[in-house]
Amino acid sequence: MMIQKQSRVMMAGWLALMMVPNGFAAEFWVSPGGSDSNPGTEDQPFQTLEAGRDALRAAKGEGGGTVWLMEGRYERRATFEIDQMDSGTQADPVVFRAVEGAEVLIDGGIGVPHEACKTVEDETTRERLIEEVRGQVLAIDLKTLGVGDPGAVGPRGFRRAYIPAPSELFIDGKPQQISRWPNEGFVPVHEVVDPGSAPREGDFAMKPAVIGYESDRPSRWVKAKDFYLSGIFNWGFADDTIPVAKVDPEAKTFTTALPHLYGFVKRSFTSWYALNLLEEIDLPGEYFIDRENQAIYFLPPEGFKDQEVRVSVMSEPLVAIEGASWVQFEGITFENSRGTGVYIERGNNNLLAGCTFRNLGVVAAQMGKGIAPFEEGRHDAHGKHADPAIKGEPISRAMGNWHEYIYAFTTWDREAGTGHGVLSCDIHDMGAGGIMLGGGDRVTLKPGGNYVRNCDISRVNRWDRTYKAPVNIDGVGNRVEHNHIHDSPGMGIYLHGNDHVVALNHMHHLLLDMSDQGMIYMGRDASEAGNLFEHNFFHHATSHHKGGYGVQAIFFDDYATACATVRGNVFYKAGSSGVIKFFRGGEVPIENNIVVDCPQLLEKLRCLPDGPGKYFSQDPLGKSRCIEQLDVRKPPYSVRYPVLREIVELKRPTTHPMKNNYVVNGDYSEFVDAEKLNFALKEGSKVYEELPGFEEIPFGKIGLYEDDWRALEAE
């Protein structure tokens, strides 16, 4: 599929708001080789971002200005802070912009000189290494580099708090693999000796689990400290990375240090791999984090003597924009941090344009507050057994347990601000998702108007694999448009809230390590309504969990009711059990879609006509979401979503309306070039006759397009 060029005329409407030429005279230059005692001119630039910011504050008056960032690497040890004093205006935004043609790197890591990578000579350590690599493994003493504690590998996973990645190893700009066994794939769960506690069922005793294994390999790990089992331990949507407390080579068992949320179960797809083991370094680039001694051990790749070595250090966001408006970052690369790239809170119309986010430990950008982490295990997946006394503490610059909190307190306003955008950015090799997009008020249905547009987002789950999507979206009235979202072990878009638009996105090769999930996933709260999924291209979603619940292009889960309209999309090989799945819900119009070489278009499970109405009017959690925190029977909800009101009041049953969908298997005669994934209908196609009123899908406009920050090229 080709990136499509968006004409200047089509773009003018919304670009005018962001790209009015900056006519204000205030300009300053910054260079890593400059000095903050300089005047900040092009010939005598400042050295730090703070100096450029402060000079612009003093000079810009009520307007804006530009801080030009010159070629080089800007190493950070603290967050670069932007606040209301730095605001620009629509006519004169404040811009931090890379000089044309310059590679500008805002870096949360540290360079490691080759002389600091020393051959391991300590005999006790050498004995733990595989014999074939003894004499080859190198050690980096983080203390001597001023790094100190490298941070924890885990626990991390489904419904656990977001945490920064540990200090990671990057060689020539590429993230290396933390040591694991096996090197690829997973080991099936052989036996569950003791499933441990299941906090999801209200068991907060935090009893660890005991699981059996078959291989003799773990007998080598009895001296290992701080290693983990990572995998799927019960349901196919819930990954986990749990520390191991004990290896018993006689009984061939692991005892975990913590329970899994649902308790351990042996299923056809439950499986694991071991993580962070000195004993398993055997591939070039593989490394082990020794938190106790504050060191990293690694096997150097071929050509290492000529390669750049960096270690991520910073756990706070690289940039925080709080309370400011009309601030833009353009053409900058954010990389090598344990935490998040850019945090945005409050304010309006801030923009990240043409930037690259890579090698970060959490996400590229977060809009809106998070929740301080709860005590481990105290809040489960759905709030059903949560302690009502624990209301959660909103926090800035981190996500923590927002995911659990929002289940019980669905109207929480995360103060994300309005009109912020992530535009034409490349986002890859993140630790725990791509973009956290919030904004809008769910009580009043006032929209946030924040957006992710024309971004290429892939490989964003190096540490957390499920529910940390390339785009997580909540609130009201935000947009995800024209993006290329691909190559992720989990869903592509995880959605909460109302009146969001997901349109013209190209999504493929997702759900690579999940089941019972969709490329777009939403549900569990019937007050979340009015969303539009239109003109997207979904392809290649295949379940890799034998015996699981399958995968779908779109999954409306647990009583999702009147929550969206699915219109004008193209589905190709998009699902293993169905293309669109409902679990207990319904009343979503599915119309004017093209479905090629897929299983059934509509998959329904436990969809009773009166089920949603009874649940959301009678169940305590349903009542909390639909009647107590907000009331869908009253304005503005009753006016905006009259069908939802009728269902909640049990005045009508739920249905599954479907209209004018073109479904075909193995016949590509009506498409322009199916072999090249061009599923545009040919001119004069018989589809328009067979389905009167079928509207043309603008297939050629789906996906990325050319603009001032993205060149025209093939995906």
XYZ file of C-alpha atoms in Angstrom:
715
model
C 0.000 0.000 0.000
C 1.345 3.448 -0.921
C 1.434 6.583 1.153
C -1.063 8.965 -0.401
C -0.315 12.612 -1.088
C -2.775 14.936 0.644
C -3.353 18.065 -1.459
C -2.582 21.441 0.075
C -6.172 22.494 -0.549
C -7.541 19.559 1.478
C -5.038 20.164 4.254
C -5.528 23.920 4.443
C -8.561 23.829 6.737
C -6.802 22.296 9.704
C -3.198 23.196 8.894
C -4.143 26.866 8.997
C -4.658 26.577 12.722
C -1.215 25.091 13.299
C 1.030 26.404 10.571
C 0.411 30.146 10.291
C 3.836 31.559 9.327
C 5.734 32.800 12.329
C 6.330 36.462 11.683
C 7.604 37.375 15.137
C 11.261 38.351 15.211
C 12.266 36.462 18.355
C 14.673 33.697 17.335
C 17.374 31.920 19.287
C 19.754 29.092 18.490
C 20.905 26.198 20.647
C 23.732 23.745 20.011
C 25.296 20.978 22.138
C 28.605 22.705 21.431
C 27.371 26.151 22.456
C 27.469 27.956 25.772
C 24.711 29.405 27.926
C 26.871 32.500 28.357
C 26.524 33.147 24.618
C 23.854 35.528 23.258
C 22.002 32.649 21.550
C 22.622 33.776 17.987
C 23.257 31.418 15.103
C 26.991 32.118 15.327
C 27.072 32.019 19.130
C 24.347 29.597 20.215
C 23.242 28.596 23.680
C 24.060 25.088 24.883
C 20.861 24.052 26.682
C 17.186 23.937 25.867
C 16.476 25.834 29.072
C 18.624 28.773 27.969
C 16.766 28.986 24.663
C 13.400 28.738 26.429
C 14.254 31.417 28.980
C 15.579 33.803 26.347
C 12.398 33.379 24.331
C 10.272 33.962 27.431
C 11.981 37.277 27.972
C 11.806 38.385 24.340
C 8.561 37.148 22.855
C 6.063 39.348 24.701
C 2.496 38.243 23.992
C 3.434 36.437 20.794
C 5.633 33.501 19.950
C 9.047 32.825 18.516
C 11.422 30.071 17.499
C 14.208 28.219 19.227
C 16.314 26.616 16.501
C 17.993 23.372 17.569
C 21.248 22.734 15.769
C 22.764 19.371 14.885
C 23.694 17.107 17.746
C 22.724 15.104 20.792
C 21.098 16.867 23.732
C 21.554 14.545 26.705
C 18.959 14.998 29.432
C 19.014 14.163 33.118
C 15.886 16.129 34.005
C 12.612 16.931 32.275
C 12.606 19.942 29.957
C 9.677 21.908 31.343
C 7.287 24.117 29.383
C 4.494 25.993 31.182
C 2.031 28.831 30.640
C 4.848 31.393 30.517
C 5.962 29.752 27.290
C 2.632 29.959 25.464
C 2.388 31.342 21.978
C -0.668 32.286 19.973
C -2.409 30.940 16.906
C -0.716 33.584 14.764
C 2.628 33.253 16.533
C 3.210 29.846 18.121
C 6.292 29.071 20.156
C 8.337 26.599 18.148
C 11.266 24.381 19.095
C 12.443 23.316 15.667
C 15.358 21.352 14.268
C 17.437 23.355 11.829
C 16.640 22.135 8.324
C 18.641 19.012 7.488
C 19.997 18.664 11.032
C 19.703 15.500 13.104
C 18.588 16.687 16.519
C 18.461 14.063 19.274
C 16.923 14.680 22.684
C 18.416 11.749 24.539
C 17.608 10.300 27.962
C 20.602 7.987 27.929
C 24.336 8.020 28.337
C 27.134 7.079 25.986
C 29.322 4.192 27.105
C 32.960 4.384 26.003
C 34.371 1.090 24.802
C 37.021 1.139 27.496
C 34.191 0.981 30.060
C 33.060 -2.370 28.589
C 35.353 -4.797 30.390
C 35.775 -8.542 29.954
C 34.273 -10.504 32.840
C 37.084 -11.976 34.899
C 35.374 -12.695 38.213
C 35.355 -16.488 38.433
C 32.073 -16.729 40.305
C 30.367 -14.780 37.560
C 32.154 -16.660 34.773
C 30.934 -19.982 36.148
C 27.345 -18.876 35.689
C 27.909 -18.059 32.024
C 27.442 -20.583 29.247
C 30.829 -22.087 28.578
C 30.852 -21.039 24.920
C 30.700 -17.325 25.776
C 33.086 -17.187 28.726
C 35.827 -14.756 27.847
C 33.541 -12.933 25.413
C 30.915 -11.399 27.712
C 31.587 -7.787 28.666
C 30.459 -5.886 31.758
C 29.463 -2.226 32.140
C 29.786 -0.875 35.673
C 26.937 1.620 35.824
C 28.205 3.161 39.047
C 31.360 4.410 37.372
C 29.227 6.067 34.715
C 27.133 7.828 37.323
C 23.997 5.831 36.551
C 23.428 3.931 39.768
C 20.245 1.883 40.155
C 19.195 0.651 36.692
C 15.575 0.136 37.745
C 13.431 -2.974 37.868
C 12.512 -5.313 35.037
C 9.106 -5.885 36.628
C 6.579 -6.865 37.713
C 4.679 -5.555 34.713
C 1.755 -6.645 32.592
C -2.032 -6.770 32.415
C -3.589 -4.441 34.990
C -0.303 -3.818 36.733
C 0.882 -0.235 36.954
C 2.936 1.264 34.164
C 6.555 1.460 35.303
C 9.645 2.829 33.579
C 11.787 0.306 31.768
C 15.050 -0.669 33.410
C 18.213 0.779 31.940
C 18.411 -0.779 28.485
C 21.332 -1.419 26.168
C 21.339 0.176 22.700
C 24.041 -0.545 20.154
C 24.206 1.569 17.010
C 20.752 2.924 17.802
C 19.040 -0.458 18.091
C 17.580 -1.922 21.291
C 19.308 -5.139 22.252
C 17.548 -8.215 23.655
C 17.498 -8.708 27.395
C 18.670 -12.262 28.027
C 15.936 -14.872 27.787
C 15.294 -18.571 27.394
C 14.298 -19.808 24.950
C 15.734 -17.285 22.530
C 12.507 -17.352 20.536
C 8.983 -18.470 21.269
C 7.443 -19.761 24.461
C 7.490 -22.851 26.681
C 4.040 -24.405 27.328
C 2.939 -24.454 30.969
C 3.609 -28.073 31.897
C 1.842 -28.279 35.266
C 0.179 -25.960 37.768
C 1.063 -27.316 41.203
C -0.515 -24.367 43.032
C -2.368 -21.630 41.087
C -1.688 -19.048 43.786
C -4.063 -16.249 44.695
C -6.463 -14.785 42.123
C -6.988 -11.107 43.019
C -9.596 -10.908 40.247
C -11.795 -13.114 42.435
C -11.217 -11.056 45.560
C -8.328 -13.131 46.945
C -5.838 -10.502 48.115
C -3.723 -12.878 50.197
C -1.091 -12.526 47.444
C -0.180 -16.201 47.673
C 2.487 -17.066 45.084
C 2.030 -19.801 42.521
C 4.016 -22.988 41.966
C 4.282 -24.279 38.405
C 6.107 -27.278 37.051
C 8.438 -27.484 34.064
C 9.861 -30.350 31.995
C 13.239 -29.179 30.704
C 16.496 -29.612 32.608
C 17.537 -26.120 31.552
C 16.236 -24.262 34.653
C 18.550 -26.309 36.867
C 21.257 -23.862 35.744
C 19.326 -20.946 37.262
C 19.419 -21.830 40.951
C 21.924 -19.011 41.663
C 20.021 -16.462 39.611
C 18.517 -13.428 41.293
C 15.983 -11.013 39.871
C 14.771 -13.125 36.974
C 11.218 -13.355 35.696
C 8.706 -15.535 33.943
C 6.931 -13.651 31.189
C 3.977 -15.008 29.282
C 0.260 -15.777 29.158
C -0.762 -17.582 32.337
C -4.556 -17.823 32.171
C -6.607 -15.830 29.639
C -5.292 -14.999 26.195
C -5.624 -11.230 26.649
C -3.578 -10.916 29.848
C 0.204 -11.029 29.685
C 2.289 -10.864 32.826
C 5.945 -10.616 33.832
C 6.384 -11.997 37.343
C 9.547 -12.334 39.459
C 10.630 -15.841 40.420
C 11.322 -16.457 44.097
C 12.665 -19.996 43.865
C 13.761 -22.684 41.428
C 13.539 -26.267 42.694
C 15.513 -28.484 40.289
C 14.558 -31.658 42.184
C 10.822 -31.054 41.978
C 11.214 -29.167 38.687
C 9.111 -26.246 39.855
C 9.178 -22.458 39.930
C 7.704 -20.560 42.848
C 6.696 -17.043 41.870
C 7.113 -14.005 44.083
C 3.624 -12.703 43.214
C 0.373 -14.189 41.969
C -1.110 -13.663 38.528
C -4.295 -11.569 38.508
C -6.460 -14.529 37.433
C -4.373 -17.291 39.029
C -2.257 -19.714 37.004
C -4.081 -22.198 34.761
C -2.854 -24.757 32.264
C -4.514 -24.153 28.900
C -3.590 -25.038 25.338
C -1.944 -21.622 24.906
C -0.628 -20.713 28.371
C 3.132 -20.459 28.111
C 6.193 -18.600 29.312
C 9.779 -17.649 28.729
C 12.411 -16.753 31.329
C 13.804 -13.220 31.354
C 16.941 -11.486 32.668
C 19.274 -14.411 33.252
C 23.056 -14.117 33.236
C 23.068 -17.851 32.577
C 21.266 -17.425 29.237
C 23.433 -14.894 27.453
C 24.240 -16.743 24.229
C 23.329 -14.469 21.314
C 25.156 -11.336 20.124
C 23.648 -8.287 21.813
C 21.921 -10.242 24.581
C 22.345 -8.620 27.989
C 21.612 -9.163 31.684
C 20.793 -6.395 34.173
C 22.475 -6.945 37.534
C 20.474 -4.582 39.711
C 22.195 -5.677 42.935
C 25.650 -4.733 41.661
C 24.452 -2.014 39.274
C 25.969 -3.507 36.172
C 25.033 -4.720 32.690
C 26.593 -7.844 31.189
C 26.343 -8.423 27.431
C 27.706 -10.411 24.519
C 28.992 -7.898 21.966
C 27.704 -8.205 18.392
C 29.957 -8.588 15.379
C 31.770 -5.361 14.531
C 31.361 -4.082 18.063
C 34.619 -2.107 18.101
C 33.145 0.343 15.602
C 29.685 0.582 17.139
C 28.142 3.188 19.417
C 26.989 1.989 22.845
C 24.338 3.779 24.870
C 22.372 2.957 28.017
C 19.022 4.546 28.900
C 19.019 6.421 32.196
C 16.228 8.958 32.598
C 12.902 7.679 33.971
C 10.929 10.969 33.885
C 9.482 12.382 30.625
C 12.032 14.039 28.391
C 9.682 16.991 27.883
C 6.649 18.146 29.910
C 4.209 20.738 28.514
C 1.892 21.747 31.368
C -0.625 24.574 31.105
C 0.936 25.988 27.955
C -0.781 26.614 24.617
C 0.386 26.929 21.031
C 3.781 25.298 21.617
C 5.281 23.134 18.882
C 8.180 20.670 18.646
C 9.187 19.941 15.064
C 11.637 17.562 13.402
C 13.219 16.279 16.623
C 14.141 12.729 17.636
C 13.374 11.659 21.211
C 15.241 8.526 22.237
C 17.029 6.303 24.750
C 14.987 7.027 27.853
C 13.528 4.657 30.422
C 10.343 6.712 30.490
C 8.068 8.718 28.184
C 9.014 11.114 25.415
C 6.603 14.051 25.822
C 3.958 14.646 28.507
C 1.127 17.159 27.835
C -1.355 18.421 30.429
C -3.985 21.182 30.191
C -3.498 24.037 27.722
C -4.527 23.892 24.088
C -3.221 23.429 20.551
C 0.231 22.092 21.329
C 1.791 20.124 18.493
C 4.423 17.424 17.966
C 5.117 17.388 14.237
C 7.566 15.440 12.102
C 9.275 13.981 15.148
C 10.715 10.521 15.696
C 10.180 8.669 18.954
C 12.275 5.539 19.408
C 13.959 3.421 22.043
C 11.822 4.769 24.879
C 10.817 2.664 27.877
C 7.161 3.676 28.190
C 5.293 5.648 25.465
C 6.083 8.353 22.944
C 3.497 10.862 24.169
C 1.000 11.039 27.032
C -1.880 13.531 27.092
C -3.453 13.812 30.529
C -2.761 12.667 34.065
C -2.358 9.175 35.433
C -3.075 7.588 38.817
C -0.460 6.866 41.472
C 0.201 3.098 41.548
C -2.034 1.111 43.858
C -0.775 -1.453 46.308
C 0.073 -4.545 44.275
C -3.000 -6.689 43.679
C -5.522 -4.470 45.452
C -7.441 -3.451 42.321
C -8.526 -6.052 39.823
C -9.351 -5.815 36.141
C -12.878 -4.472 36.378
C -13.238 -2.707 39.688
C -15.598 -5.456 40.880
C -13.575 -6.250 43.962
C -11.746 -2.953 44.293
C -11.593 -1.339 47.686
C -14.074 1.573 47.417
C -12.029 3.533 49.924
C -9.147 3.677 47.459
C -10.121 6.511 45.152
C -6.744 6.930 43.559
C -4.416 9.908 43.513
C -4.096 11.731 40.164
C -0.476 12.320 39.214
C 1.258 14.240 36.469
C 4.000 12.908 34.180
C 3.159 9.241 34.710
C 0.337 6.792 33.997
C 0.586 4.421 36.938
C -2.745 2.628 37.475
C -4.976 4.869 35.318
C -6.124 1.707 33.543
C -7.674 0.151 36.622
C -8.951 3.423 38.024
C -10.903 4.355 34.906
C -12.931 1.135 35.145
C -14.442 2.162 38.451
C -14.397 5.939 37.925
C -15.257 6.276 34.259
C -16.027 10.020 34.289
C -12.616 11.046 35.581
C -11.261 14.011 33.592
C -7.541 13.518 33.095
C -7.003 17.223 32.295
C -5.431 16.508 28.930
C -6.292 19.887 27.437
C -7.740 20.500 23.976
C -6.612 20.646 20.380
C -3.235 18.961 20.946
C -1.814 16.955 18.075
C 0.756 14.315 17.216
C 1.240 14.821 13.492
C 3.368 12.981 10.930
C 5.605 11.356 13.536
C 7.417 8.005 13.376
C 7.033 5.981 16.559
C 8.768 2.639 17.035
C 10.542 0.471 19.571
C 8.626 1.719 22.610
C 8.367 -0.228 25.841
C 4.666 -0.040 26.739
C 2.600 1.433 23.907
C 2.677 4.329 21.484
C 0.451 7.280 22.371
C -1.801 7.909 25.367
C -4.494 10.162 23.908
C -6.929 11.791 26.328
C -9.114 14.885 26.442
C -12.751 15.878 26.808
C -15.354 15.761 29.583
C -17.521 12.635 29.772
C -20.113 14.278 32.019
C -20.894 17.193 29.689
C -19.686 15.483 26.458
C -17.510 18.492 25.742
C -14.935 17.280 23.171
C -11.188 17.331 23.642
C -10.351 17.677 19.966
C -6.938 16.062 20.431
C -5.611 13.921 17.613
C -3.038 11.500 16.248
C -2.677 11.957 12.507
C -0.385 10.669 9.747
C 1.855 8.745 12.151
C 3.672 5.465 11.505
C 3.478 3.418 14.720
C 5.022 -0.041 15.125
C 6.914 -2.305 17.536
C 5.759 -0.461 20.646
C 5.554 -3.361 23.119
C 9.076 -4.336 23.984
C 8.198 -4.704 27.698
C 4.393 -4.781 28.083
C 2.537 -6.676 25.368
C -1.196 -6.363 26.051
C -3.499 -3.376 26.595
C -0.605 -1.003 25.949
C -1.693 -0.238 22.403
C -0.054 1.840 19.674
C -2.890 4.273 20.453
C -4.802 4.278 23.763
C -7.673 6.754 23.583
C -10.172 7.962 26.197
C -12.307 10.987 27.004
C -14.587 12.608 24.406
C -14.279 13.768 20.829
C -10.704 12.894 19.914
C -9.474 11.647 16.529
C -7.130 8.933 15.227
C -6.728 9.442 11.481
C -4.524 8.482 8.527
C -2.099 6.428 10.599
C -0.139 3.295 9.738
C -0.440 1.024 12.800
C 1.263 -2.349 12.548
C 3.424 -5.100 14.014
C 2.288 -5.299 17.606
C 1.612 -8.300 19.882
C -1.642 -6.697 21.054
C -4.452 -4.502 19.780
C -3.836 -1.463 17.608
C -6.302 0.926 19.245
C -7.679 0.560 22.766
C -10.661 2.866 23.150
C -12.674 4.308 26.037
C -15.113 7.192 25.840
C -17.487 8.962 23.505
C -17.669 10.564 20.060
C -14.156 9.596 18.971
C -13.386 9.257 15.261
C -11.108 6.460 14.038
C -10.799 6.948 10.299
C -8.561 6.298 7.287
C -6.060 4.195 9.252
C -4.086 1.308 7.771
C -3.835 -1.426 10.421
C -2.216 -4.836 10.012
C -0.190 -7.612 11.645
C -1.533 -6.922 15.103
C -2.643 -9.318 17.886
C 0.486 -11.399 17.358
C 0.498 -12.636 20.960
C -3.109 -12.335 22.163
C -6.491 -13.956 21.796
C -10.010 -12.906 22.766
C -9.125 -9.475 21.397
C -9.624 -7.096 18.454
C -7.392 -4.775 16.452
C -9.743 -2.111 17.784
C -11.071 -2.996 21.232
C -13.630 -1.295 23.442
C -16.395 -2.276 25.843
C -17.649 -2.832 29.387
C -19.296 0.587 29.742
C -22.564 1.266 27.894
C -22.302 5.009 28.483
C -19.379 5.027 26.033
C -21.249 5.799 22.819
C -21.210 7.773 19.598
C -17.851 6.621 18.237
C -17.210 6.296 14.500
C -14.939 3.711 12.832
C -14.894 4.712 9.177
C -12.771 4.075 6.067
C -10.058 2.030 7.768
C -8.168 -0.870 6.163
C -7.683 -3.896 8.427
C -5.711 -6.920 7.299
C -3.791 -9.912 8.602
C -5.124 -10.585 12.055
C -4.569 -14.250 12.866
C -4.821 -16.012 16.203
C -1.648 -17.742 17.349
C -3.313 -19.174 20.459
C -4.476 -22.662 19.612
C -7.699 -23.299 21.471
C -8.207 -19.658 22.451
C -11.171 -17.391 21.738
C -9.731 -16.067 18.500
C -9.062 -12.535 17.293
C -11.135 -9.997 15.379
C -10.686 -6.714 13.551
C -13.098 -5.009 15.971
C -14.199 -6.396 19.330
C -17.069 -4.841 21.292
C -16.736 -6.497 24.675
C -18.973 -6.951 27.738
C -22.232 -5.116 27.088
C -20.839 -2.555 24.637
C -24.135 -1.070 23.433
C -24.805 1.591 20.765
C -21.152 2.449 21.220
C -20.079 3.057 17.622
C -20.876 3.026 13.919
C -18.751 0.782 11.675
C -18.972 2.179 8.157
C -17.025 2.030 4.915
C -14.105 -0.088 6.142
C -12.143 -2.730 4.229
C -11.358 -6.040 5.938
C -8.975 -8.600 4.423
C -7.960 -11.722 6.346
C -8.954 -9.737 9.409
C -9.893 -12.189 12.125
C -9.781 -15.855 13.019
C -13.314 -16.361 14.372
C -15.091 -13.259 13.117
C -14.450 -9.805 11.758
C -16.603 -7.906 14.265
C -17.405 -9.531 17.590
C -19.940 -8.696 20.276
C -19.859 -10.203 23.736
C -23.280 -9.549 25.341
C -23.765 -6.216 23.543
C -25.190 -4.859 20.299
C -26.918 -2.000 18.473
C -23.897 -0.961 16.403
C -24.677 -0.173 12.733
C -22.397 -2.180 10.421
C -22.787 -0.824 6.923
C -21.109 -0.291 3.570
C -18.018 -2.389 4.416
C -15.926 -4.602 2.125
C -15.041 -7.986 3.619
C -12.550 -10.205 1.759
C -11.340 -13.696 2.704
C -12.540 -13.421 6.264
C -14.577 -15.644 8.582
C -18.092 -14.529 9.457
C -18.583 -10.777 9.435
C -20.541 -10.768 12.688
C -19.691 -12.997 15.646
C -22.094 -12.898 18.593
C -21.609 -14.480 21.999
C -24.242 -14.373 24.765
C -26.033 -11.470 23.074
C -29.456 -11.575 24.753
C -31.833 -8.849 23.534
C -32.543 -7.559 27.035
C -29.122 -8.359 28.501
C -27.511 -4.895 28.216
C -30.586 -3.116 29.559
C -30.781 -5.361 32.600
C -27.069 -5.221 33.286
C -26.705 -1.458 33.113
C -29.883 -0.703 35.017
C -29.611 -3.398 37.702
C -25.994 -4.513 38.155
C -24.158 -2.319 40.716
C -21.227 -1.580 38.416
C -23.525 -1.028 35.447
C -25.668 1.388 37.442
C -22.587 3.233 38.623
C -21.410 3.777 35.058
C -24.719 4.565 33.365
C -26.924 6.134 36.035
C -24.902 7.321 39.043
C -21.636 8.788 37.715
C -23.570 10.121 34.752
C -27.163 9.407 33.737
C -27.747 8.274 30.164
C -31.493 8.840 30.703
C -30.966 12.599 30.987
C -29.368 15.290 28.811
C -26.883 15.521 27.294
C -26.779 11.724 26.914
C -30.488 11.195 26.309
C -30.403 13.798 23.542
C -27.193 12.617 21.927
C -27.887 8.864 22.247
C -31.662 8.269 22.428
C -31.297 4.591 21.457
C -28.987 3.996 24.409
C -31.480 5.578 26.778
C -34.270 3.307 25.517
C -32.145 0.188 25.945
C -31.058 1.092 29.477
C -34.715 1.783 30.360
C -35.666 -1.637 28.923
C -37.994 -0.001 26.380
C -36.455 -1.833 23.437
C -34.235 -4.882 22.853
C -30.746 -4.645 21.384
C -30.248 -5.647 17.775
C -27.330 -5.992 15.375
C -28.172 -3.808 12.353
C -26.244 -4.687 9.183
C -26.670 -3.096 5.763
C -24.978 -3.080 2.348
C -21.835 -5.032 3.218
C -19.959 -6.647 0.312
C -18.650 -10.032 1.508
C -16.544 -12.198 -0.797
C -14.109 -15.103 -0.491
C -11.546 -15.956 -3.158
C -13.051 -13.710 -5.847
C -10.990 -10.587 -6.485
C -12.533 -9.638 -9.815
C -14.147 -6.446 -8.548
C -10.968 -4.946 -7.093
C -8.309 -2.809 -8.756
C -5.350 -4.981 -7.665
C -5.982 -7.359 -4.760
C -2.560 -8.966 -5.181
C -1.004 -5.642 -4.178
C -3.618 -5.097 -1.460
C -5.472 -2.487 -3.468
C -9.087 -3.249 -2.639
C -10.579 -0.197 -4.296
C -13.578 -1.212 -6.379
C -13.128 -0.964 -10.135
C -15.016 1.751 -11.960
C -18.464 0.432 -12.808
C -18.145 -2.525 -10.413
C -21.189 -4.776 -10.174
C -21.117 -4.220 -6.412
C -22.909 -0.909 -6.945
C -25.700 -2.792 -8.725
C -25.910 -5.709 -6.304
C -25.968 -3.368 -3.299
C -28.007 -0.303 -4.294
C -26.835 2.713 -2.371
C -23.378 1.282 -1.692
C -21.075 4.264 -1.274
C -17.592 4.393 -2.741
C -14.875 3.844 -0.142
C -11.945 6.279 -0.601
C -9.416 3.452 -0.464
C -6.654 5.498 -2.075
C -6.761 7.999 0.777
C -6.365 5.433 3.564
C -3.091 5.522 5.457
C -0.180 7.925 5.435
C 0.057 10.956 3.177
C 2.737 13.436 2.165
C 2.989 16.729 4.001
C 5.674 19.141 5.175
C 7.148 16.460 7.458
C 6.570 13.209 5.584
C 7.953 12.419 2.135
C 6.064 10.345 -0.402
C 7.341 6.777 -0.345
C 6.132 3.205 -0.196
C 5.160 1.744 3.182
